[in-house]
Structures are given as C-alpha cells and as structure tokens.
XYZ file of C-alpha atoms in Angstrom:
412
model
C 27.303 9.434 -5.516
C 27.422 12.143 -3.624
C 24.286 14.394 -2.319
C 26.470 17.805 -2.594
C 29.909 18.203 -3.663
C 31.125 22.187 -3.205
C 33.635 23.284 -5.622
C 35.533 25.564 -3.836
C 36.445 25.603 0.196
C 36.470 29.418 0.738
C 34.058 31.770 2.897
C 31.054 31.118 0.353
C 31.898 27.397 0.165
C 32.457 26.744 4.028
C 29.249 28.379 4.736
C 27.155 26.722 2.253
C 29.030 23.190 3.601
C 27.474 23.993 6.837
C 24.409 25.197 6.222
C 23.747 21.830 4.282
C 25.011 19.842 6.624
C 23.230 20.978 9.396
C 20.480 20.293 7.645
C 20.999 16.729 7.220
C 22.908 16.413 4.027
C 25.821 14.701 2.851
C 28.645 17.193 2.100
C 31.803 16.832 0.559
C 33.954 19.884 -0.476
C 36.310 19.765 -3.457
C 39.014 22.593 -2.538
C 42.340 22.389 -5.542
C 44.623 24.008 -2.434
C 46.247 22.124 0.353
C 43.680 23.598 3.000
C 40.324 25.588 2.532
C 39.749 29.475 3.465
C 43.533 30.397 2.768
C 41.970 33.350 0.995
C 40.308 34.382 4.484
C 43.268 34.573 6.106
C 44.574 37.676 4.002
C 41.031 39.778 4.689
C 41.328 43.114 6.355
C 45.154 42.739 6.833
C 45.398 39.629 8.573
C 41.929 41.177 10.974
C 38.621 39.699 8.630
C 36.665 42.391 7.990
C 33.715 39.771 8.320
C 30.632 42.396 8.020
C 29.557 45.817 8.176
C 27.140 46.711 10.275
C 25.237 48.759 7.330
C 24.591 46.595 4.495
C 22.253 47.543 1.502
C 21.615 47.273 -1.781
C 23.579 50.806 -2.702
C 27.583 48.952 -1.242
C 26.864 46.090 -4.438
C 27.567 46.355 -7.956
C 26.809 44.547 -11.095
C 27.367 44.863 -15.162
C 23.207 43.997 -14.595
C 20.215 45.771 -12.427
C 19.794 42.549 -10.129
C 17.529 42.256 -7.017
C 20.789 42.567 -4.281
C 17.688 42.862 -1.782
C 16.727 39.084 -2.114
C 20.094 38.196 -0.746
C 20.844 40.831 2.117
C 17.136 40.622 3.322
C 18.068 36.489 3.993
C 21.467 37.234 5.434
C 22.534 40.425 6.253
C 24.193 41.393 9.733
C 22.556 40.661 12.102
C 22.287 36.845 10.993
C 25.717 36.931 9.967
C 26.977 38.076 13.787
C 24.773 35.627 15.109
C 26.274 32.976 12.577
C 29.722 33.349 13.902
C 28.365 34.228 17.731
C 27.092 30.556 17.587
C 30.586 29.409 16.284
C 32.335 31.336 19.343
C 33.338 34.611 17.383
C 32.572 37.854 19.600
C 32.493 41.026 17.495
C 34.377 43.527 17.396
C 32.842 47.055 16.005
C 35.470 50.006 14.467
C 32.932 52.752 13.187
C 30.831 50.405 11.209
C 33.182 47.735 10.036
C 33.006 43.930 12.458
C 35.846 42.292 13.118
C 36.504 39.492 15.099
C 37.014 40.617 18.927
C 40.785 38.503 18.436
C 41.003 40.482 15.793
C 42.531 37.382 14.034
C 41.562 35.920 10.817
C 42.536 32.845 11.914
C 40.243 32.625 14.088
C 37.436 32.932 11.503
C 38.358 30.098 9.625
C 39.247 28.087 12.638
C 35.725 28.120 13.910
C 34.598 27.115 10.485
C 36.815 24.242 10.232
C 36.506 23.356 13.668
C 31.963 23.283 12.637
C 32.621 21.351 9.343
C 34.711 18.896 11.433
C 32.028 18.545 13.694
C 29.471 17.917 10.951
C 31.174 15.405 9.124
C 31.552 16.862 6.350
C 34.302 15.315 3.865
C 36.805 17.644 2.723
C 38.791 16.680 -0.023
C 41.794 19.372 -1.030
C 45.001 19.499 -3.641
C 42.302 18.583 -6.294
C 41.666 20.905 -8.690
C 37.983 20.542 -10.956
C 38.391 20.818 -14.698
C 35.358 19.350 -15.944
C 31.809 19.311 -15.107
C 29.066 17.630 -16.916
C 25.379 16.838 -16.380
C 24.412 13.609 -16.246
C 20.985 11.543 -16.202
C 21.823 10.573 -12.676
C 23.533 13.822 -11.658
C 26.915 15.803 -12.116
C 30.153 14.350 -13.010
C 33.294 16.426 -11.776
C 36.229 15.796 -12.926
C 39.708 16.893 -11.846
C 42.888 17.396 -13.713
C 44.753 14.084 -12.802
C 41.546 12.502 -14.271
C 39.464 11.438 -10.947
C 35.611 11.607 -11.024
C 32.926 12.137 -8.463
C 29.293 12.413 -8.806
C 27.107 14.437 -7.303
C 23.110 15.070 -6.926
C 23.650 18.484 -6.521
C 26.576 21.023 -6.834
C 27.771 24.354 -5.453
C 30.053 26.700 -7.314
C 32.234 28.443 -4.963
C 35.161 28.943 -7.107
C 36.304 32.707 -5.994
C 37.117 34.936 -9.041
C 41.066 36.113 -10.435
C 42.578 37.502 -6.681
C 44.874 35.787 -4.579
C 46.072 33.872 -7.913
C 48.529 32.097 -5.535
C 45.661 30.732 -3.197
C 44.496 28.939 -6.640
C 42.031 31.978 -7.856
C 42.559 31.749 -11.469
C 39.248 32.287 -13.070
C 38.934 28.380 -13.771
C 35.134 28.708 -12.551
C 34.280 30.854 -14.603
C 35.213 28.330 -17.524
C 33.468 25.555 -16.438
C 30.320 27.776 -15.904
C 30.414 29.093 -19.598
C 30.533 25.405 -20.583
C 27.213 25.032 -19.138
C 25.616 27.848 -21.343
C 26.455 31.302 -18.692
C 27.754 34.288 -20.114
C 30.833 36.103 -18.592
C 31.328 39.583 -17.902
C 34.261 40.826 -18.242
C 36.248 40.487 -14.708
C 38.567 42.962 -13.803
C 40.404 44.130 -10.524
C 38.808 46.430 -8.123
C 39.465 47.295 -4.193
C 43.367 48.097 -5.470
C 46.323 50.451 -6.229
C 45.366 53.223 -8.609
C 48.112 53.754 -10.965
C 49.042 57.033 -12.167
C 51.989 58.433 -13.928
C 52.210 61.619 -12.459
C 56.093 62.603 -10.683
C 54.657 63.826 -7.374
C 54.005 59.937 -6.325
C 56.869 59.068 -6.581
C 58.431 62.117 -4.159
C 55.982 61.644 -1.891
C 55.999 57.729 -1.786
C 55.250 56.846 1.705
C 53.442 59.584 2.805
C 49.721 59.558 4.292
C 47.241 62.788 3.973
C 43.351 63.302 4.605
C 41.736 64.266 1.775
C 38.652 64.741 0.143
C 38.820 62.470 -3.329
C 37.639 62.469 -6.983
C 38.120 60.230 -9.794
C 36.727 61.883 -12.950
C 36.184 59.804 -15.987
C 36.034 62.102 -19.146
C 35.120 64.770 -16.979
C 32.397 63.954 -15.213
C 32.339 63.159 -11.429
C 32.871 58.896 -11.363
C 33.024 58.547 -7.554
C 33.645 60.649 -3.916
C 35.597 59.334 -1.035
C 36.768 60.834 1.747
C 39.928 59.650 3.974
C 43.591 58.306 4.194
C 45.249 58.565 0.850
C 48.852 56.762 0.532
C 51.284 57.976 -2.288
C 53.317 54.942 -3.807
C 55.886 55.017 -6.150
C 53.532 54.688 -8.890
C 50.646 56.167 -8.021
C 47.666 55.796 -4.870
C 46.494 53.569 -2.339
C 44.831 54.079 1.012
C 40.682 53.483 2.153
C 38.930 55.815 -0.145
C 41.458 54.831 -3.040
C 40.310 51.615 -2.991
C 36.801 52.193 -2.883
C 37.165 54.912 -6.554
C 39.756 51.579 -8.176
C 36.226 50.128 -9.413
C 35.994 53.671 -11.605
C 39.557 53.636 -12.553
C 39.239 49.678 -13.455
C 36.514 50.415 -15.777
C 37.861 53.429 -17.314
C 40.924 51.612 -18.386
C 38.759 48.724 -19.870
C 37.009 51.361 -22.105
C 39.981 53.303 -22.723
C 38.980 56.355 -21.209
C 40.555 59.147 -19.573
C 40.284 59.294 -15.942
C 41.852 61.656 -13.000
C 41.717 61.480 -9.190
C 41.893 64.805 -7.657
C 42.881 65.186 -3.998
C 41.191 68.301 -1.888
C 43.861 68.749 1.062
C 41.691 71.115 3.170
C 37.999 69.760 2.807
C 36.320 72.234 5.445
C 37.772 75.021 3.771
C 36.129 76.869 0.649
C 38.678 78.533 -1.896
C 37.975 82.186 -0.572
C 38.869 81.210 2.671
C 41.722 79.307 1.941
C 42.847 82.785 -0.296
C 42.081 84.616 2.780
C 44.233 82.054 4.867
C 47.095 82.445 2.815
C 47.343 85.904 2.622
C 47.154 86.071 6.337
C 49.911 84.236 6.888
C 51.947 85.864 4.276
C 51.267 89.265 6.418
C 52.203 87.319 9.449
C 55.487 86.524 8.369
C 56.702 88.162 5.149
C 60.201 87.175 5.647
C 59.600 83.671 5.446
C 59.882 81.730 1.988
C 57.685 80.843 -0.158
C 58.414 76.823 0.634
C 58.107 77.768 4.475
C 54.860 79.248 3.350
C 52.915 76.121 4.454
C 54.676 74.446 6.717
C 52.276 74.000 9.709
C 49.855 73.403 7.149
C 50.817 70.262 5.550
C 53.012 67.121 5.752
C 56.766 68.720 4.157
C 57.106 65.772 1.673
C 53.837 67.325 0.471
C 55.067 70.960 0.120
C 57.001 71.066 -2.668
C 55.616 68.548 -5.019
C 52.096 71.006 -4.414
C 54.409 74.159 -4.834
C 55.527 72.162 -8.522
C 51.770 71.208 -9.309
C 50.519 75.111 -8.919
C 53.640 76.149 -11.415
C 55.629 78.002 -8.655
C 59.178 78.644 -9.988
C 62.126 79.649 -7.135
C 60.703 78.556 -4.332
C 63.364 80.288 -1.985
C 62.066 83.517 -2.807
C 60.327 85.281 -0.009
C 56.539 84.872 0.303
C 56.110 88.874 -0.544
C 57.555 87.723 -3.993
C 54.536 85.827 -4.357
C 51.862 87.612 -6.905
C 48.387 87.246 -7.103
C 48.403 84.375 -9.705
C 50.941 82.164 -7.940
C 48.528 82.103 -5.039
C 45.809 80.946 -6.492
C 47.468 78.226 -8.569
C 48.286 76.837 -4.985
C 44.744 77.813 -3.643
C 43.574 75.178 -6.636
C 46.405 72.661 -5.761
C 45.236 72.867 -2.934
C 41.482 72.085 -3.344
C 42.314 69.980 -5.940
C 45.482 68.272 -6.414
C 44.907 66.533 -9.898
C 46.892 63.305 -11.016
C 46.306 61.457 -14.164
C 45.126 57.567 -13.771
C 46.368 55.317 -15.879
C 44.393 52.408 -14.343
C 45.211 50.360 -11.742
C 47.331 47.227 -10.527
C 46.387 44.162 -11.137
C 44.571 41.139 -9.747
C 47.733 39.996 -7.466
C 47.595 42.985 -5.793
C 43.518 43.334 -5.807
C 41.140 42.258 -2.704
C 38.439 41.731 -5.207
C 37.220 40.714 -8.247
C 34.587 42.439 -10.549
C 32.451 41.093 -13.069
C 31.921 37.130 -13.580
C 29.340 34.796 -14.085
C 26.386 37.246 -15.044
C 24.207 37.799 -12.192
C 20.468 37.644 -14.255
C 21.359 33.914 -15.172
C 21.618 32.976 -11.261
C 18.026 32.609 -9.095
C 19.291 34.879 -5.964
C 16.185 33.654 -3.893
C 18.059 30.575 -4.278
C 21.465 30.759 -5.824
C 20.497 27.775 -8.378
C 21.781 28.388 -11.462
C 18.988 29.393 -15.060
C 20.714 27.364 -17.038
C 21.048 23.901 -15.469
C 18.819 22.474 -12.508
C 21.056 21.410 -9.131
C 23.710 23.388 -9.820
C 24.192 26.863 -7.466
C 26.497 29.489 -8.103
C 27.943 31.919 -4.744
C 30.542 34.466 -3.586
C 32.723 35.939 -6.220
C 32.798 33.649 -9.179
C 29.684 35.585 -9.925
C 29.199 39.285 -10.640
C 28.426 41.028 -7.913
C 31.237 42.960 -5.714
C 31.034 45.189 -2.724
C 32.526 48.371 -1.527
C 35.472 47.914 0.746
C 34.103 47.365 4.300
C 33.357 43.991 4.404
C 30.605 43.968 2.159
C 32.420 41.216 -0.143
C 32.965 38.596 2.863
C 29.009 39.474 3.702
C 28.022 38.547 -0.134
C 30.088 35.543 0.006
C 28.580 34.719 3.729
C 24.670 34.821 2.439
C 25.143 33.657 -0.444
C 26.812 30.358 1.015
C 24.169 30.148 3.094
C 21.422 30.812 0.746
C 22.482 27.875 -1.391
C 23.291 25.939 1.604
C 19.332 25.923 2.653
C 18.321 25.503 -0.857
C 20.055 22.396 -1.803
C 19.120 20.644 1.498
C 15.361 21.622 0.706
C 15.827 20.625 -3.188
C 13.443 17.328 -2.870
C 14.389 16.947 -7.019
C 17.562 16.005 -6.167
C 16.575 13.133 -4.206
C-alpha cells in the first residue's frame, strides 16, 4: 500500500510528487512512458515557456464559470519563480513571458528529476493505468499487463489528447468517467488554423504583422495582434494560436468562421485611400503590381491584388479607377480567409475541454465524486492562452494537490 501513487509524471504530476514529498509522504509516480516530463521538453520550442509574469483569471477558459481565482491566488508567479529559483532555475523575462535563463527545457525537467531523486520518491515508468477502482482500504490501479498497486490516496495527472506520441491519448479521461465525472468535449486549441482559401498556399512561408479577427457567424470571436505565418493550408504564428480556441469551437458546432488580417493597423481606411493616391501621383508610370512594393512583403502583393478583384495587373497605376482602389484599401484593412477549422491534436500545444471543472474542489484539487482522489493539469477542463499560462495551471495545480493530500489526515 502505497500513501500516494500519481498517475501521470508530467509538469502537474512532478510538482504534486514534490510537494508531497516534501511534506513527508510516501510518493510513487506511475508514468506509461519510458521517462516522465517528455511532454516538457517540447514547450515553447524546445525554451519552456514556464510562466507569465501576468496571470489572471481572464488567460483561463472553461465549458463552466469556475472560481480560476482559488488556484492562481495559491500559485501564481511569483511562487512559481520562486519554486524553480529554489530548484536552481534563474528566469529569464521576454515582454511578459519566463523562460528559463538557459533557455533550455531540459533544464526544467532536469531540476525536477534531479528534486524527486533527492526526495525519494519511487518512479515507476513504461506502465500504463487502465483501471482504477475504490476500495474499502483504498484505490486499486491497475495497468494493462495486469499489475496492481494500492494506494491511500491518488493524483490524476494524466495530460489530455496532445503529444499523442508522448502517451497523451485521452485514457484519463476514461478512467475518470468510470468514477461518475462527466466529460466535455476535448478538442485542439493553441494550433494551425486551417483555411481553404488559394492565397496560403502562394504565400506559404511568409511572415506579416497584422492586426487579426476570427468572426464566427459574423460576430467578432476574438482580437490578436502580431506575427501571422501563411502555410500551405492555411495560418499559424502567435496571435493565430491564441483565435484556434474560436476556430476549434466553431468547427465543433458547425459554424461558419473567418479570420481577417488588417496589414496596416495604425492606419484608418481614409488615410490609407489618401496614401495610395499619393503614391499613384508620385509615380504614375509605375504598375499597378509595383504599386505597393515598399509597402508590403512581394509574396504578399499579388495574392492581395487577387483578393481586391484587380484584373491585369501590368497595367499602369493611372489605369487604376476609383473602385479598384478601394477593393485594395479593404484588402488591405481586412484581408478575409475562410476557416475551415483547425489541425489536429498532433499538431496542438493544448488540449481543451476534459474532466468538467465544477466536479473538481479547486481549493483542493480532490475530486466531488470520490474522496482521495485529485484531479490536475490538463486532463481537466481548464486551458490557458498561449504564454505560458497552461504550464502555470499545470504548476499550481500540482502543487495544490500536492499540499492537500499530505494534509488529508482521512487517508491515514
């Protein structure tokens, strides 16, 4: 028997290992891969985006109105930097995003192996849980080649559908409904947003700045402002990423959804008129696709010259009426591209939706359906903006459950 086994050896897990541990309990972690935090090793491009140094309630989401407050109150920033300060990891701040100063994500998970080590705690991996039961003397896991442990108390820190090849396949969420929790629907988010529009595709590998909007039936879903990628089927980039949740959702209820792209932010439409026109006086001779070179990127050019209907675009920029310039005005301010939802989880940072968020105690992560049993990071549903607010959930709410099952005197 066991005093806590944790399902699951990623950030969540590793934290709530330590936090118990340090506090005197006997921790063994149950991890179905061949080592635990692979999945930290992929955060922020190989960097670990391990915190932002703004974090409230507003960067969370849920299916449910849940009290985010209780958690980032506990653990927000400034106990997570001292967390890893303790375990050797000097910060690094970009804007408002903290990265370790190695700006290595193996360096991360090396200091929390390196603590677990330290604490004793029994790590137990290539074993992956497919049964859990209560029992009159405590939990019974049980993994697929048919081994069981026991356990007084146990933490659920099974990750959600990403990274399916670092063992993220959504089996948590199965054992949890087994115990009476309802699942919301999971679906990618912090991802590619598809769209079947032409200009991606002749513009695949080039970056612009731009001011974005996803509209979902025509009303204003989301607003994001920076680096936008074109792929060869659709966007990526920062403020992509952070609108995928929209796009996610609109595919799930089959609605129709469009990202628009304003090029020129700072500039109203009258003055971007005005701008054109001025530098069609400047130099009437040139053409109409040399009309905005200087302006923007030239794999950008024509596929905006296609979008505002501009036919022969070798004529010179006299040719141009009154009409043609404002379609590109409006291209301009607002180069439209129909979503047709996004890619999926292999490609997505995150996970939405999960274990339902008003069936979980988030003063104590204990489960409101069975008693010793805790529920953390993204198995459950709750999910964060991109910025490090989903390593920061998974952080304090490891170590939320960490301190409660070490002060759980029913379990004894």
């Amino acid at each position: 028997m066991k005093e806590v086994i944790i399902v699951g050896g990623g950030a969540s897990g590793l934290v709530a290992a330590i936090t118990a541990a340090r506090n005197g309990k006997e921790v063994c972690i149950i991890e179905r891969s061949n080592r635990v935090g692979k999945k930290i090793l992929v955060t922020g491009n190989g960097r670990c985006n391990m915190t932002n140094t703004v974090v409230t309630p507003k960067q969370y989401h849920s299916y449910d109105s849940v009290d985010f407050k209780a958690v980032l109150d506990r653990f927000g920033y400034e106990e997570t930097k001292n967390f890893f300060m303790e375990l050797g990891i000097m910060p690094l701040v970009e804007g408002k995003k903290v990265y370790p100063l190695s700006e290595q994500a193996t360096t991360v998970l090396d200091v929390l192996r390196m603590e677990i080590e330290r604490l004793g705690v029994e790590v137990i991996t290539d074993t992956k849980i497919v049964d859990l039961k209560q029992k009159k003397t405590g939990w019974q896991l049980t993994s697929e080649e048919g081994q069981t442990f026991m356990a007084q108390q146990v933490v659920m820190a099974t990750g959600g559908m990403t990274n399916t090849g670092l063992g993220c396949d959504g089996l948590g969420y199965e054992l949890l409904k087994k115990l009476g929790h309802t699942l919301k629907t999971p679906f990618p988010i912090l991802v590619h947003v598809l769209s079947s529009a032409p200009y991606c595709k002749m513009m695949k590998g080039t970056k612009v700045k731009a001011n974005v909007r996803i509209f979902v039936e025509g009303k204003l879903g989301r607003e994001e402002y920076g680096e936008v990628l074109f792929t060869e089927d659709g966007l990526s980039g920062p403020p992509i990423f952070q609108i995928s949740r929209v796009a996610s959702l609109a595919a799930i209820n089959k609605q129709n959804a469009e990202v628009t792209l304003d090029l020129f932010p700072s500039i109203s439409e009258d003055e971007m008129t005005s701008l054109l026109y001025e530098r069609i006086t400047a130099h009437p001779e040139r053409t109409i696709e040399e009309l905005l070179i200087g302006m923007l990127h030239k794999r950008v050019i024509v596929p905006v010259l296609k979008a505002a209907r501009v036919d022969s675009i070798h004529r010179v920029v006299e040719q141009l009426d009154y009409e043609e310039v404002m379609r590109i005005v409006k291209v301009l301010k607002g180069f439209k591209f129909d979503v047709e939802g996004t890619r999926g989880y292999k490609f997505a940072q995150v996970t939405a939706g999960g274990i339902r968020a008003t069936e979980i105690d988030f003063h104590t992560m204990e489960s409101l359906k069975a008693k010793n049993l805790y529920i953390t990071g993204e198995v459950m549903d709750v999910d964060g903006d991109c910025g490090g607010y989903n390593l920061q959930w998974a952080w304090a709410t490891g170590f939320i459950a960490g301190e409660s099952v070490s002060r759980n005197e029913e379990s004894k």
